[in-house]
Amino acid sequence: LIPVWGMIGIWTTQLGFHNAWEFWAYNIVFGLFQAPYYAFSQTMMAELSPPGFDNMFFGLFGLSNRASSTIGPNVIQAIIDHTGNNWMGFPFLFALCACASLVIWFGVDVVKGRNDAVAWAKEIRAKGEHTEGPARALQGRNHEPRMVHD
């Protein structure tokens, strides 16, 4: 929604972050929806992380967040510098949001992903490749990760 609103500024100077009230509205929308977005992403990570390997996957998740926080603004600035138009970064943001949404809506099967994560964790433990941390502590405790069913 926000990138679409910003893209309006490409074609008109009346809307599309050309007015102070639009920035106030943006901050309200951002404030209302950013926390639920982060809660959703953390919940999905918790649901799809292999049992006993949570720290590894959340660490990778945090690293990718930091990397995108560094790379993203630089890409947007390169687009703005190349075009000379502050609003030309919005189509790029829109494309990223649209692609990510499509992948999540149509490409992520949470039940299958959870079952695959549990199977992967069991396979790694059986091979003895992961002998440190929580997975090691769970070995010998008769603890079996639960499979998710429809």
PDB file of C-alpha atoms in Angstrom:
ATOM      1  CA  LEU A   1       0.000   0.000   0.000  1.00  0.00           C
ATOM      2  CA  ILE A   2       2.743   2.474   0.940  1.00  0.00           C
ATOM      3  CA  PRO A   3       4.850   1.883  -2.207  1.00  0.00           C
ATOM      4  CA  VAL A   4       1.712   2.280  -4.354  1.00  0.00           C
ATOM      5  CA  TRP A   5       0.944   5.588  -2.664  1.00  0.00           C
ATOM      6  CA  GLY A   6       4.509   6.722  -3.269  1.00  0.00           C
ATOM      7  CA  MET A   7       4.287   5.704  -6.937  1.00  0.00           C
ATOM      8  CA  ILE A   8       1.381   8.117  -7.353  1.00  0.00           C
ATOM      9  CA  GLY A   9       3.967  10.864  -6.832  1.00  0.00           C
ATOM     10  CA  ILE A  10       5.600   9.866 -10.129  1.00  0.00           C
ATOM     11  CA  TRP A  11       2.589  11.072 -12.124  1.00  0.00           C
ATOM     12  CA  THR A  12       1.238  13.941 -10.030  1.00  0.00           C
ATOM     13  CA  THR A  13       2.450  16.535  -7.567  1.00  0.00           C
ATOM     14  CA  GLN A  14      -0.875  16.594  -5.721  1.00  0.00           C
ATOM     15  CA  LEU A  15      -0.461  13.221  -3.946  1.00  0.00           C
ATOM     16  CA  GLY A  16       2.232  10.621  -3.445  1.00  0.00           C
ATOM     17  CA  PHE A  17       4.212  12.060  -0.534  1.00  0.00           C
ATOM     18  CA  HIS A  18       4.171  15.649  -1.752  1.00  0.00           C
ATOM     19  CA  ASN A  19       2.231  16.938   1.285  1.00  0.00           C
ATOM     20  CA  ALA A  20       2.979  17.012   5.013  1.00  0.00           C
ATOM     21  CA  TRP A  21      -0.313  15.292   5.898  1.00  0.00           C
ATOM     22  CA  GLU A  22       0.731  12.280   3.790  1.00  0.00           C
ATOM     23  CA  PHE A  23       3.802  11.763   5.957  1.00  0.00           C
ATOM     24  CA  TRP A  24       1.632  11.909   9.075  1.00  0.00           C
ATOM     25  CA  ALA A  25      -0.744   9.348   7.553  1.00  0.00           C
ATOM     26  CA  TYR A  26       2.215   7.176   6.567  1.00  0.00           C
ATOM     27  CA  ASN A  27       3.542   7.206  10.123  1.00  0.00           C
ATOM     28  CA  ILE A  28       0.141   6.197  11.487  1.00  0.00           C
ATOM     29  CA  VAL A  29      -0.180   3.324   9.011  1.00  0.00           C
ATOM     30  CA  PHE A  30       3.429   2.273   9.601  1.00  0.00           C
ATOM     31  CA  GLY A  31       2.935   2.378  13.359  1.00  0.00           C
ATOM     32  CA  LEU A  32      -0.245   0.325  13.221  1.00  0.00           C
ATOM     33  CA  PHE A  33       0.990  -2.371  10.855  1.00  0.00           C
ATOM     34  CA  GLN A  34       4.740  -2.686  11.344  1.00  0.00           C
ATOM     35  CA  ALA A  35       4.557  -4.432  14.723  1.00  0.00           C
ATOM     36  CA  PRO A  36       2.046  -7.058  13.495  1.00  0.00           C
ATOM     37  CA  TYR A  37       4.249  -7.631  10.441  1.00  0.00           C
ATOM     38  CA  TYR A  38       7.274  -8.309  12.643  1.00  0.00           C
ATOM     39  CA  ALA A  39       5.177 -10.527  14.914  1.00  0.00           C
ATOM     40  CA  PHE A  40       4.034 -12.510  11.861  1.00  0.00           C
ATOM     41  CA  SER A  41       7.570 -12.909  10.529  1.00  0.00           C
ATOM     42  CA  GLN A  42       8.876 -14.048  13.920  1.00  0.00           C
ATOM     43  CA  THR A  43       5.989 -16.494  14.267  1.00  0.00           C
ATOM     44  CA  MET A  44       6.656 -17.937  10.808  1.00  0.00           C
ATOM     45  CA  MET A  45      10.347 -18.341  11.669  1.00  0.00           C
ATOM     46  CA  ALA A  46       9.469 -20.099  14.921  1.00  0.00           C
ATOM     47  CA  GLU A  47       7.020 -22.367  13.112  1.00  0.00           C
ATOM     48  CA  LEU A  48       9.402 -23.304  10.300  1.00  0.00           C
ATOM     49  CA  SER A  49      12.707 -23.526  12.203  1.00  0.00           C
ATOM     50  CA  PRO A  50      13.904 -27.089  12.770  1.00  0.00           C
ATOM     51  CA  PRO A  51      13.552 -28.074  16.447  1.00  0.00           C
ATOM     52  CA  GLY A  52      16.828 -27.591  18.284  1.00  0.00           C
ATOM     53  CA  PHE A  53      18.226 -25.373  15.531  1.00  0.00           C
ATOM     54  CA  ASP A  54      16.184 -22.270  16.366  1.00  0.00           C
ATOM     55  CA  ASN A  55      19.198 -20.134  17.293  1.00  0.00           C
ATOM     56  CA  MET A  56      20.918 -20.906  14.006  1.00  0.00           C
ATOM     57  CA  PHE A  57      17.883 -19.994  11.901  1.00  0.00           C
ATOM     58  CA  PHE A  58      16.939 -16.917  13.931  1.00  0.00           C
ATOM     59  CA  GLY A  59      20.574 -15.795  13.682  1.00  0.00           C
ATOM     60  CA  LEU A  60      20.410 -16.115   9.899  1.00  0.00           C
ATOM     61  CA  PHE A  61      17.075 -14.274   9.945  1.00  0.00           C
ATOM     62  CA  GLY A  62      18.623 -11.428  11.978  1.00  0.00           C
ATOM     63  CA  LEU A  63      21.646 -11.291   9.689  1.00  0.00           C
ATOM     64  CA  SER A  64      19.451 -11.079   6.597  1.00  0.00           C
ATOM     65  CA  ASN A  65      17.436  -8.288   8.257  1.00  0.00           C
ATOM     66  CA  ARG A  66      20.602  -6.305   8.928  1.00  0.00           C
ATOM     67  CA  ALA A  67      21.918  -6.917   5.430  1.00  0.00           C
ATOM     68  CA  SER A  68      18.677  -5.793   3.814  1.00  0.00           C
ATOM     69  CA  SER A  69      18.624  -2.725   6.076  1.00  0.00           C
ATOM     70  CA  THR A  70      22.007  -1.794   4.657  1.00  0.00           C
ATOM     71  CA  ILE A  71      21.589  -2.848   1.032  1.00  0.00           C
ATOM     72  CA  GLY A  72      17.986  -1.673   0.509  1.00  0.00           C
ATOM     73  CA  PRO A  73      18.472   2.049   1.135  1.00  0.00           C
ATOM     74  CA  ASN A  74      21.602   2.020  -1.008  1.00  0.00           C
ATOM     75  CA  VAL A  75      19.722   0.400  -3.907  1.00  0.00           C
ATOM     76  CA  ILE A  76      16.917   2.952  -3.560  1.00  0.00           C
ATOM     77  CA  GLN A  77      19.436   5.792  -3.485  1.00  0.00           C
ATOM     78  CA  ALA A  78      21.169   4.417  -6.585  1.00  0.00           C
ATOM     79  CA  ILE A  79      17.795   4.388  -8.381  1.00  0.00           C
ATOM     80  CA  ILE A  80      17.109   7.968  -7.287  1.00  0.00           C
ATOM     81  CA  ASP A  81      20.605   9.090  -8.319  1.00  0.00           C
ATOM     82  CA  HIS A  82      20.273   7.384 -11.707  1.00  0.00           C
ATOM     83  CA  THR A  83      16.815   8.790 -12.484  1.00  0.00           C
ATOM     84  CA  GLY A  84      17.042  12.121 -10.673  1.00  0.00           C
ATOM     85  CA  ASN A  85      13.532  11.501  -9.326  1.00  0.00           C
ATOM     86  CA  ASN A  86      12.858  10.835  -5.630  1.00  0.00           C
ATOM     87  CA  TRP A  87       9.717   8.862  -6.456  1.00  0.00           C
ATOM     88  CA  MET A  88      11.355   6.290  -8.755  1.00  0.00           C
ATOM     89  CA  GLY A  89      12.401   4.113  -5.827  1.00  0.00           C
ATOM     90  CA  PHE A  90       8.772   3.285  -5.097  1.00  0.00           C
ATOM     91  CA  PRO A  91       8.245   0.964  -8.103  1.00  0.00           C
ATOM     92  CA  PHE A  92      11.231  -1.078  -6.920  1.00  0.00           C
ATOM     93  CA  LEU A  93       9.729  -1.296  -3.407  1.00  0.00           C
ATOM     94  CA  PHE A  94       6.359  -2.225  -4.861  1.00  0.00           C
ATOM     95  CA  ALA A  95       7.936  -5.019  -6.946  1.00  0.00           C
ATOM     96  CA  LEU A  96       9.765  -6.400  -3.892  1.00  0.00           C
ATOM     97  CA  CYS A  97       6.610  -6.339  -1.771  1.00  0.00           C
ATOM     98  CA  ALA A  98       4.492  -7.884  -4.530  1.00  0.00           C
ATOM     99  CA  CYS A  99       6.979 -10.690  -5.205  1.00  0.00           C
ATOM    100  CA  ALA A 100       7.414 -11.482  -1.507  1.00  0.00           C
ATOM    101  CA  SER A 101       3.647 -11.495  -0.975  1.00  0.00           C
ATOM    102  CA  LEU A 102       3.064 -13.835  -3.914  1.00  0.00           C
ATOM    103  CA  VAL A 103       5.718 -16.250  -2.698  1.00  0.00           C
ATOM    104  CA  ILE A 104       4.287 -16.269   0.837  1.00  0.00           C
ATOM    105  CA  TRP A 105       0.655 -16.578  -0.280  1.00  0.00           C
ATOM    106  CA  PHE A 106       1.118 -19.191  -2.964  1.00  0.00           C
ATOM    107  CA  GLY A 107       4.491 -20.813  -2.350  1.00  0.00           C
ATOM    108  CA  VAL A 108       4.706 -21.453   1.394  1.00  0.00           C
ATOM    109  CA  ASP A 109       3.061 -24.586   2.761  1.00  0.00           C
ATOM    110  CA  VAL A 110       3.499 -24.188   6.518  1.00  0.00           C
ATOM    111  CA  VAL A 111       2.497 -27.760   7.382  1.00  0.00           C
ATOM    112  CA  LYS A 112       4.866 -29.262   4.803  1.00  0.00           C
ATOM    113  CA  GLY A 113       7.622 -26.838   5.804  1.00  0.00           C
ATOM    114  CA  ARG A 114       7.270 -27.746   9.480  1.00  0.00           C
ATOM    115  CA  ASN A 115       7.289 -31.461   8.726  1.00  0.00           C
ATOM    116  CA  ASP A 116      10.337 -31.044   6.464  1.00  0.00           C
ATOM    117  CA  ALA A 117      12.118 -29.065   9.200  1.00  0.00           C
ATOM    118  CA  VAL A 118      11.421 -31.788  11.779  1.00  0.00           C
ATOM    119  CA  ALA A 119      12.619 -34.482   9.368  1.00  0.00           C
ATOM    120  CA  TRP A 120      15.781 -32.499   8.573  1.00  0.00           C
ATOM    121  CA  ALA A 121      16.563 -32.017  12.278  1.00  0.00           C
ATOM    122  CA  LYS A 122      16.114 -35.756  12.915  1.00  0.00           C
ATOM    123  CA  GLU A 123      18.374 -36.583   9.957  1.00  0.00           C
ATOM    124  CA  ILE A 124      21.116 -34.233  11.170  1.00  0.00           C
ATOM    125  CA  ARG A 125      20.930 -35.693  14.681  1.00  0.00           C
ATOM    126  CA  ALA A 126      21.043 -39.244  13.316  1.00  0.00           C
ATOM    127  CA  LYS A 127      24.204 -38.428  11.362  1.00  0.00           C
ATOM    128  CA  GLY A 128      25.751 -36.855  14.465  1.00  0.00           C
ATOM    129  CA  GLU A 129      26.591 -33.676  12.542  1.00  0.00           C
ATOM    130  CA  HIS A 130      25.095 -31.403  15.174  1.00  0.00           C
ATOM    131  CA  THR A 131      26.541 -32.179  18.580  1.00  0.00           C
ATOM    132  CA  GLU A 132      26.494 -28.791  20.291  1.00  0.00           C
ATOM    133  CA  GLY A 133      23.787 -26.616  21.753  1.00  0.00           C
ATOM    134  CA  PRO A 134      20.115 -27.426  22.285  1.00  0.00           C
ATOM    135  CA  ALA A 135      20.050 -30.421  19.958  1.00  0.00           C
ATOM    136  CA  ARG A 136      22.782 -32.122  21.998  1.00  0.00           C
ATOM    137  CA  ALA A 137      20.888 -31.428  25.204  1.00  0.00           C
ATOM    138  CA  LEU A 138      17.772 -33.065  23.745  1.00  0.00           C
ATOM    139  CA  GLN A 139      19.590 -36.255  22.781  1.00  0.00           C
ATOM    140  CA  GLY A 140      18.989 -38.987  25.285  1.00  0.00           C
ATOM    141  CA  ARG A 141      15.967 -37.244  26.800  1.00  0.00           C
ATOM    142  CA  ASN A 142      13.485 -39.284  24.817  1.00  0.00           C
ATOM    143  CA  HIS A 143      12.361 -36.043  23.173  1.00  0.00           C
ATOM    144  CA  GLU A 144      10.854 -36.358  19.735  1.00  0.00           C
ATOM    145  CA  PRO A 145       9.840 -33.183  17.873  1.00  0.00           C
ATOM    146  CA  ARG A 146       6.172 -33.196  17.007  1.00  0.00           C
ATOM    147  CA  MET A 147       4.949 -33.551  13.454  1.00  0.00           C
ATOM    148  CA  VAL A 148       2.237 -31.147  12.299  1.00  0.00           C
ATOM    149  CA  HIS A 149      -0.878 -32.523  10.667  1.00  0.00           C
ATOM    150  CA  ASP A 150      -3.641 -30.765   8.709  1.00  0.00           C
TER     151      ASP A 150
END
